[in-house]
mmCIF file of C-alpha atoms in Angstrom:
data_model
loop_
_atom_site.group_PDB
_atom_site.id
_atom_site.type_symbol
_atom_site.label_atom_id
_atom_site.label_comp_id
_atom_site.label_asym_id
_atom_site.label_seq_id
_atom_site.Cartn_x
_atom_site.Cartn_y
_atom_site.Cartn_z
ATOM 1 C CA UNK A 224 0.000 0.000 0.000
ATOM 2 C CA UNK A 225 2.746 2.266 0.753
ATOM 3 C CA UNK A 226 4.630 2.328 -2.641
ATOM 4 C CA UNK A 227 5.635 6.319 -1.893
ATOM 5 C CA UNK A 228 7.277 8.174 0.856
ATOM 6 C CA UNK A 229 4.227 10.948 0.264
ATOM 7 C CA UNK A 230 1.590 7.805 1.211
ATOM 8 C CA UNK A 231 2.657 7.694 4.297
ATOM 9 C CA UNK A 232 0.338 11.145 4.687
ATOM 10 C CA UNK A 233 -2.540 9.271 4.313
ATOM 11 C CA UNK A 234 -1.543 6.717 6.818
ATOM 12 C CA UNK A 235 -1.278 9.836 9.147
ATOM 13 C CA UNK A 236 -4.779 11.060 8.283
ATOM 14 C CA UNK A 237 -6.001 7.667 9.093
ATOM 15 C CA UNK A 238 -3.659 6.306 12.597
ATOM 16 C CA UNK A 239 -3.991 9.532 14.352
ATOM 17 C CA UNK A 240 -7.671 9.210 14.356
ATOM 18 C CA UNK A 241 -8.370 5.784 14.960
ATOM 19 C CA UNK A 242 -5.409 4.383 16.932
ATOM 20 C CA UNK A 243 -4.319 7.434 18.822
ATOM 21 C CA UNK A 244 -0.920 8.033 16.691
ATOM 22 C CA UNK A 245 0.971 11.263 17.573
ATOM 23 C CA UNK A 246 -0.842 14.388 16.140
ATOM 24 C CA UNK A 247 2.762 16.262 15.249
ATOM 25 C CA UNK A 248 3.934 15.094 12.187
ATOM 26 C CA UNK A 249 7.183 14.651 13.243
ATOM 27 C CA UNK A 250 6.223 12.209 16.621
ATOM 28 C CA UNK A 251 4.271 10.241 13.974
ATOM 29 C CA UNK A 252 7.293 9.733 11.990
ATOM 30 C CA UNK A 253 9.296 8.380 15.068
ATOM 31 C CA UNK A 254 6.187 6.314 16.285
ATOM 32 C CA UNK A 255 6.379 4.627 12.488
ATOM 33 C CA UNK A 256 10.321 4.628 12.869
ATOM 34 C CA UNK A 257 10.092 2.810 16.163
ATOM 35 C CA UNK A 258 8.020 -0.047 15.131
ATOM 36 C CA UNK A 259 10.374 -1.666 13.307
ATOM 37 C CA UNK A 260 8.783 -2.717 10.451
ATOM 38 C CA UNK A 261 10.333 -4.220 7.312
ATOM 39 C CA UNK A 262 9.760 -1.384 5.089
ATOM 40 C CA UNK A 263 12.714 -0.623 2.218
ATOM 41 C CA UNK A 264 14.002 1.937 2.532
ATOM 42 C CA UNK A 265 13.073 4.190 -0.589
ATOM 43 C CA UNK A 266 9.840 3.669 0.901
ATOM 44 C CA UNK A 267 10.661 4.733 5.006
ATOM 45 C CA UNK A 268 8.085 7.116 6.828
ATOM 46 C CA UNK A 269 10.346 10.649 6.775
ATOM 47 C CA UNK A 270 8.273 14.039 8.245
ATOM 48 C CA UNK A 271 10.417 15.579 5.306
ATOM 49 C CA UNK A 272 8.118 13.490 2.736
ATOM 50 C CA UNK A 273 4.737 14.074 4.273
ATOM 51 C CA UNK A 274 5.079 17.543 6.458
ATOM 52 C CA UNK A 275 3.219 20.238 3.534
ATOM 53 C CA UNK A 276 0.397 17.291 3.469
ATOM 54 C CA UNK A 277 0.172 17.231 7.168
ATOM 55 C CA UNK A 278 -0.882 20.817 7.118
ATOM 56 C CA UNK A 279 -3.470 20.895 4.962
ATOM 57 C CA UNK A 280 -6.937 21.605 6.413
ATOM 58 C CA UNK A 281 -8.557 18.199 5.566
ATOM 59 C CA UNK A 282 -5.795 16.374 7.928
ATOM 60 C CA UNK A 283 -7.711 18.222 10.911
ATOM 61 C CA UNK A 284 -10.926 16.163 10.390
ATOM 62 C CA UNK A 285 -11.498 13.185 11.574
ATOM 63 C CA UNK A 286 -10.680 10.580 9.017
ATOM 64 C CA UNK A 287 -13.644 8.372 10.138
ATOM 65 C CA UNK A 288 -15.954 10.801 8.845
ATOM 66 C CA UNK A 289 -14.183 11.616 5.619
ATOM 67 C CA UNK A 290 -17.339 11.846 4.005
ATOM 68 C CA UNK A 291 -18.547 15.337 5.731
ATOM 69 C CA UNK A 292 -15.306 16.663 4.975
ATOM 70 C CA UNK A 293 -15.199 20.017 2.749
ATOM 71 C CA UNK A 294 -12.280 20.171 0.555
ATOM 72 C CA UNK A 295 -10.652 23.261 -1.323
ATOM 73 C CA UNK A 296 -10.145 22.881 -4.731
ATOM 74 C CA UNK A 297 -6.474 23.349 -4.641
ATOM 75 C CA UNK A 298 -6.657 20.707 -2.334
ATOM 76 C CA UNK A 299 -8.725 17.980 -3.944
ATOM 77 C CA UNK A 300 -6.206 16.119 -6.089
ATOM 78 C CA UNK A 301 -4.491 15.163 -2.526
ATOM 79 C CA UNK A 302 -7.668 14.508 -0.192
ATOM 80 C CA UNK A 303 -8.323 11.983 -2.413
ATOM 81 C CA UNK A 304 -5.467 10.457 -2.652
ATOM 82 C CA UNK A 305 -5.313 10.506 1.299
ATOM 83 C CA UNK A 306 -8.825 9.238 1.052
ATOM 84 C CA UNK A 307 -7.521 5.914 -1.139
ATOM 85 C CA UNK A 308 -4.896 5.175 1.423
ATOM 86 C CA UNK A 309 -7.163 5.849 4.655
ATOM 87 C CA UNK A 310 -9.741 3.284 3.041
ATOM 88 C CA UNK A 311 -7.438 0.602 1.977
ATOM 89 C CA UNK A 312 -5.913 0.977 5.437
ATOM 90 C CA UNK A 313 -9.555 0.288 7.399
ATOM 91 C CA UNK A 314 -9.626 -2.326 4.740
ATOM 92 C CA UNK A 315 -6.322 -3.966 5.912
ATOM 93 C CA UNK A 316 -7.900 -3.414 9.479
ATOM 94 C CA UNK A 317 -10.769 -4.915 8.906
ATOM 95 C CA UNK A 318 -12.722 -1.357 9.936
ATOM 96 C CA UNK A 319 -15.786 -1.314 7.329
ATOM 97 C CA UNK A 320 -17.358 1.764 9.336
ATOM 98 C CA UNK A 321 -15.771 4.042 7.019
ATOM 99 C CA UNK A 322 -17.911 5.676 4.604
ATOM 100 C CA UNK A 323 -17.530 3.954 0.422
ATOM 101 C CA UNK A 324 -17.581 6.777 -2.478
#
C-alpha cells in the first residue's frame, strides 16, 4: 500500500484518528520509525516526505468521517489520494465503518 514516501500522509490522516498516533507530524514519523517494520528503505516514513500534506486543512478532520469533509479545490487532487490510502488501510484493518464513495 505504501509504494511512496508521500503515502505515508494518508496513513497519518487515518492512525492519528483511529489508533491514537501522535498528532505532530514529526512524533508520527518516530512512532512509524520505532516499530520496526520491514519497510525498504526508498519507501521509510520521513516528516520531510509528508510535512506540507500534514498541514493541509482536511488532515484536521477526523478521518472516520471523511465523508462530511469540505475540501478546497487546490486541495482535492491530494484529499483523495489521502482518502484511497485511509480506506485501503480500514480495509487492511478490517474497519468497514468508514464511509464507500
Amino acid at each position: 500500500m505504501v509504494d511512496a514516501k508521500w503515502k505515508w500522509a494518508g496513513v497519518y490522516w487515518y492512525l492519528r484518528w483511529t489508533c491514537n498516533y501522535p498528532v505532530d507530524a514529526k512524533d508520527f514519523c518516530k512512532k512509524i520509525v520505532s516499530l520496526d517494520l520491514d519497510i525498504p528503505a526508498e519507501y521509510e516514513c520521513s516528516y520531510e516526505s509528508i510535512r506540507k500534506i500534514c498541514t493541509l486543512s482536511f488532515m484536521d478532520c477526523d478521518a472516520r468521517r471523511m465523508d462530511i469533509v469540505r475540501v478546497s479545490k487546490n486541495d482535492q487532487g491530494m484529499f483523495s489520494q489521502c482518502r484511497e490510502i485511509a480506506l485501503k488501510l480500514a480495509e487492511e484493518l478490517g474497519n468497514s465503518y468508514l464511509p464507500q464513495e
